[in-house]
Amino acid sequence: MPKLRRVERMAALTKMLADRPHELIPLSFFCDYFGIAKSTLSDDLLSVRRAFDAYRLGSLETVFGAAGGVRYIPYRAGHAANQVLQTMAAKLESGDRIIAGGFLYMSDILYDWQWMSAVGEIFMTRFAAVHPDCIMTVETKGILPAMMVARAFNKPLVIARRGSRVTEGSATSINYVSGSTKRIQTMSLTKRALAPNQRVLIIDDFMKAGGTAKGMKELVYESGSQTVGVGVLVATAEPLEKMTGDYMPLLVLEGVDEVKRHVRIRPQLEPEEEINE
């Protein structure tokens, strides 16, 4: 490893921490990697921590002792989160997104990793207190937002299917009623995907009546685990009472006027804090 200037070393250090969120990395790893003393590393980490705190980019946690180390906790709250949600809401309110049946075209945003990376950090921040063991969604459009939440938590992603696949072995299957179509559908999860007694955070892209989310919760229960939260990128304002019970939306779709080509979306904002210069 070539000898680097401090600013170069700190850039590499920050990248390595950001690539491994929530992972406790021993201080000795960085000392050996960069060929520096612990006192030098401590000064570097202090500077990185101050920058993260000042610009609300996340936080560094230091664990002392023989098994200790440092870990990066990504979060996006306050102004940083609100800016993302307001911009996304404005983008989705474009009248040309209305398609036949009063549906809203969202695929370009759902499959944009930059948008979903920000969404993942917002969900991680708002669900940090539930400490999930894994993130769960149902195929297909909820996969990318759920994957980015899994990355922010550094936890595995579990995907339920709308039907079983013989290539995945034995599975747990349930029948559920779709809240929007009122039809009975099937959802399954391979038994290898979810160990018993797991804390599961459910993430989905869209919710109308909550039937799909309720089905996922039932599937988690049948697998011997528990649901600790339900997050959804966009939820409709009506019906007010969803089949799933408690859930957390980031955006609320208040109405779609097909005649006037008008969409109303309300972002779920947080109190903002000033950034220290």
Coordinates of C-alpha atoms in Angstrom, one line a residue:
M1 CA 0.0 0.0 0.0
P2 CA 1.5 3.4 -1.0
K3 CA 1.9 6.1 1.6
L4 CA -1.0 8.5 1.2
R5 CA -1.6 12.0 2.3
R6 CA -4.1 12.4 5.1
V7 CA -6.8 13.8 2.8
E8 CA -6.4 10.9 0.4
R9 CA -6.5 8.4 3.3
M10 CA -9.6 9.9 4.7
A11 CA -11.4 9.7 1.3
A12 CA -10.6 6.0 1.1
L13 CA -11.6 5.5 4.7
T14 CA -15.0 7.2 4.1
K15 CA -15.7 5.1 1.1
M16 CA -14.9 1.9 2.9
L17 CA -17.2 2.8 5.8
A18 CA -20.0 3.8 3.4
D19 CA -19.7 0.5 1.5
R20 CA -20.3 -1.5 4.7
P21 CA -23.2 0.1 6.6
H22 CA -24.0 -1.1 10.1
E23 CA -21.0 -3.5 10.0
L24 CA -18.7 -3.3 13.0
I25 CA -15.2 -3.0 11.6
P26 CA -12.2 -3.5 13.9
L27 CA -9.9 -0.5 14.2
S28 CA -7.0 -2.8 13.7
F29 CA -8.2 -3.5 10.2
F30 CA -7.9 0.1 9.2
C31 CA -4.5 0.5 11.0
D32 CA -3.1 -2.5 9.1
Y33 CA -4.7 -1.5 5.8
F34 CA -3.3 2.1 5.9
G35 CA -0.2 1.3 7.9
I36 CA -1.0 3.9 10.6
A37 CA -1.1 4.0 14.4
K38 CA -4.4 3.9 16.3
S39 CA -3.9 7.5 17.4
T40 CA -3.7 8.6 13.8
L41 CA -6.8 6.6 12.9
S42 CA -8.7 8.1 15.8
D43 CA -8.0 11.6 14.5
D44 CA -9.1 10.6 11.0
L45 CA -12.3 9.0 12.3
L46 CA -13.1 12.1 14.4
S47 CA -12.8 14.3 11.3
V48 CA -15.1 12.0 9.3
R49 CA -17.6 11.9 12.2
R50 CA -17.7 15.7 12.4
A51 CA -18.4 16.0 8.7
F52 CA -21.1 13.3 8.8
D53 CA -22.8 15.1 11.8
A54 CA -22.5 18.6 10.3
Y55 CA -24.1 17.7 7.0
R56 CA -26.5 15.0 8.3
L57 CA -24.9 12.3 6.1
G58 CA -25.0 9.6 8.8
S59 CA -23.1 8.8 11.9
L60 CA -20.1 6.8 13.2
E61 CA -20.5 4.6 16.2
T62 CA -17.4 3.5 18.1
V63 CA -17.5 0.4 20.2
F64 CA -14.6 0.0 22.7
G65 CA -13.0 -3.2 24.0
A66 CA -11.3 -6.2 22.5
A67 CA -14.2 -6.9 20.2
G68 CA -14.8 -3.3 19.4
G69 CA -14.5 -1.2 16.3
V70 CA -16.3 1.4 14.3
R71 CA -19.4 1.3 12.1
Y72 CA -21.2 3.7 9.8
I73 CA -24.9 4.3 10.2
P74 CA -26.4 5.9 7.1
Y75 CA -29.5 8.1 7.7
R76 CA -31.4 10.6 5.8
A77 CA -33.6 12.8 7.9
G78 CA -34.9 16.4 8.2
H79 CA -34.1 18.7 5.3
A80 CA -32.2 16.0 3.3
A81 CA -35.2 13.6 3.5
N82 CA -37.8 16.2 2.9
Q83 CA -36.0 17.5 -0.2
V84 CA -36.0 14.0 -1.8
L85 CA -39.7 13.4 -1.0
Q86 CA -40.8 16.9 -2.2
T87 CA -38.9 16.5 -5.5
M88 CA -40.2 13.0 -6.0
A89 CA -43.8 14.1 -5.3
A90 CA -43.5 17.0 -7.8
K91 CA -42.1 14.5 -10.4
L92 CA -45.0 12.1 -9.8
E93 CA -47.6 14.9 -10.0
S94 CA -47.0 15.3 -13.7
G95 CA -50.3 14.8 -15.6
D96 CA -48.7 12.7 -18.3
R97 CA -48.1 10.0 -15.7
I98 CA -51.8 9.1 -15.6
I99 CA -52.5 5.9 -17.5
A100 CA -55.8 4.1 -18.4
G101 CA -57.8 3.3 -15.3
G102 CA -56.5 6.2 -13.2
F103 CA -53.3 4.4 -12.4
L104 CA -50.0 6.3 -12.0
Y105 CA -46.9 5.5 -14.0
M106 CA -44.0 5.0 -11.5
S107 CA -41.7 2.5 -13.1
D108 CA -39.0 5.0 -14.1
I109 CA -38.6 6.2 -10.5
L110 CA -38.9 2.7 -9.0
Y111 CA -36.1 1.4 -11.2
D112 CA -33.8 4.4 -10.8
W113 CA -31.2 3.2 -8.2
Q114 CA -30.3 6.8 -7.2
W115 CA -33.9 7.6 -6.2
M116 CA -34.3 4.2 -4.5
S117 CA -31.0 4.6 -2.7
A118 CA -32.3 7.8 -1.1
V119 CA -35.6 6.1 -0.3
G120 CA -33.7 3.2 1.3
E121 CA -31.9 5.6 3.6
I122 CA -35.1 7.4 4.6
F123 CA -36.9 4.1 5.4
M124 CA -33.8 2.9 7.4
T125 CA -33.8 6.2 9.4
R126 CA -37.6 6.0 10.1
F127 CA -37.5 2.3 11.0
A128 CA -34.1 2.3 12.8
A129 CA -35.8 1.6 16.2
V130 CA -37.4 -1.7 15.1
H131 CA -34.0 -3.5 14.5
P132 CA -35.1 -5.9 11.7
D133 CA -33.3 -9.1 10.9
C134 CA -34.3 -9.0 7.3
I135 CA -36.3 -7.0 4.8
M136 CA -39.2 -8.5 2.9
T137 CA -41.2 -7.6 -0.2
V138 CA -43.3 -9.3 -2.9
E139 CA -42.3 -9.5 -6.6
T140 CA -41.8 -7.4 -8.7
K141 CA -41.9 -3.6 -8.5
G142 CA -41.2 -3.5 -4.8
I143 CA -37.9 -5.3 -5.2
L144 CA -35.6 -2.4 -5.9
P145 CA -36.9 -0.1 -3.0
A146 CA -36.8 -3.1 -0.7
M147 CA -33.3 -4.0 -1.8
M148 CA -32.0 -0.4 -1.1
V149 CA -33.6 -0.6 2.4
A150 CA -31.8 -3.9 2.9
R151 CA -28.6 -2.3 1.8
A152 CA -29.0 0.6 4.2
F153 CA -29.7 -1.8 7.1
N154 CA -27.0 -4.2 5.8
K155 CA -29.6 -7.0 6.2
P156 CA -30.7 -9.8 3.7
L157 CA -33.7 -9.3 1.4
V158 CA -36.5 -11.9 1.2
I159 CA -38.8 -11.9 -1.7
A160 CA -42.3 -13.5 -1.7
R161 CA -43.7 -14.8 -4.9
R162 CA -47.2 -14.7 -6.3
G163 CA -47.1 -18.5 -6.7
S164 CA -44.5 -21.2 -5.8
R165 CA -41.5 -22.2 -7.9
V166 CA -40.4 -25.9 -8.0
T167 CA -36.8 -24.7 -8.5
E168 CA -36.8 -23.2 -5.0
G169 CA -37.8 -26.2 -3.0
S170 CA -40.6 -26.5 -0.5
A171 CA -42.5 -23.3 0.3
T172 CA -45.1 -21.8 2.7
S173 CA -48.1 -20.5 0.7
I174 CA -51.1 -18.5 1.8
N175 CA -54.2 -17.2 0.1
Y176 CA -55.0 -13.6 0.5
V177 CA -57.6 -11.1 -0.7
S178 CA -56.3 -8.3 -2.8
G179 CA -57.6 -5.0 -1.3
S180 CA -58.0 -3.3 -4.7
T181 CA -59.5 -6.2 -6.8
K182 CA -61.2 -8.1 -4.0
R183 CA -59.9 -11.3 -5.7
I184 CA -58.3 -14.2 -3.9
Q185 CA -54.6 -14.6 -4.8
T186 CA -51.7 -16.8 -3.7
M187 CA -48.4 -15.8 -2.2
S188 CA -45.6 -18.1 -1.3
L189 CA -42.2 -18.0 0.3
T190 CA -39.5 -20.7 0.1
K191 CA -38.8 -22.2 3.5
R192 CA -35.1 -21.6 3.1
A193 CA -35.6 -17.8 2.8
L194 CA -36.8 -17.0 6.3
A195 CA -35.5 -18.6 9.5
P196 CA -37.9 -18.9 12.5
N197 CA -38.1 -16.1 15.0
Q198 CA -36.9 -13.4 12.6
R199 CA -37.8 -9.7 12.9
V200 CA -39.2 -8.8 9.5
L201 CA -39.6 -5.3 8.0
I202 CA -42.0 -5.3 5.0
I203 CA -41.4 -2.8 2.2
D204 CA -43.6 -2.3 -0.8
D205 CA -43.9 0.3 -3.6
F206 CA -47.6 1.0 -3.6
M207 CA -50.6 0.4 -1.3
K208 CA -54.3 1.0 -2.0
A209 CA -56.3 -1.0 0.5
G210 CA -53.4 -3.0 2.1
G211 CA -54.4 -6.5 1.1
T212 CA -51.0 -7.4 -0.3
A213 CA -49.2 -6.1 2.8
K214 CA -51.6 -8.0 5.0
G215 CA -50.8 -11.1 3.0
M216 CA -47.1 -10.7 3.6
K217 CA -47.7 -10.3 7.3
E218 CA -49.7 -13.5 7.3
L219 CA -46.9 -15.2 5.4
V220 CA -44.3 -14.0 7.9
Y221 CA -46.5 -15.4 10.7
E222 CA -46.9 -18.8 9.0
S223 CA -43.1 -18.9 8.7
G224 CA -42.7 -18.6 12.5
S225 CA -41.4 -15.0 12.5
Q226 CA -42.8 -11.6 13.3
T227 CA -43.5 -8.4 11.4
V228 CA -41.9 -5.3 13.0
G229 CA -43.0 -2.7 10.5
V230 CA -44.6 -2.0 7.2
G231 CA -43.2 0.7 4.9
V232 CA -44.6 1.8 1.6
L233 CA -43.3 4.3 -0.9
V234 CA -46.8 5.5 -2.1
A235 CA -50.1 4.9 -0.4
T236 CA -53.5 6.2 -1.4
A237 CA -55.4 8.5 0.9
E238 CA -58.5 6.4 0.4
P239 CA -59.6 4.1 1.9
L240 CA -58.4 5.6 5.1
E241 CA -58.5 2.3 7.0
K242 CA -56.1 -0.2 5.4
M243 CA -56.4 -3.9 5.7
T244 CA -52.8 -4.1 7.0
G245 CA -53.2 -2.0 10.1
D246 CA -50.2 0.2 11.0
Y247 CA -48.0 1.2 8.1
M248 CA -45.6 4.1 7.2
P249 CA -45.9 5.8 3.8
L250 CA -43.4 8.2 2.4
L251 CA -45.9 9.7 -0.1
V252 CA -49.7 9.9 0.0
L253 CA -51.6 9.9 -3.3
E254 CA -54.6 12.1 -2.5
G255 CA -56.3 12.0 -5.9
V256 CA -56.0 11.4 -9.6
D257 CA -58.3 13.4 -12.0
E258 CA -58.2 11.7 -15.3
V259 CA -60.3 14.4 -17.0
K260 CA -58.2 17.4 -15.9
R261 CA -55.0 15.3 -16.0
H262 CA -54.2 16.4 -12.4
V263 CA -52.4 14.4 -9.7
R264 CA -52.2 15.3 -6.0
I265 CA -49.4 13.8 -3.9
R266 CA -48.5 14.8 -0.3
P267 CA -45.0 13.9 0.9
Q268 CA -44.8 12.8 4.6
L269 CA -42.3 15.4 5.8
E270 CA -40.3 15.7 9.0
P271 CA -39.2 18.7 11.1
E272 CA -36.1 20.2 9.7
E273 CA -32.8 21.0 11.4
E274 CA -30.3 23.6 10.4
I275 CA -27.0 22.4 9.1
N276 CA -24.0 23.7 11.1
E277 CA -21.6 25.5 8.8

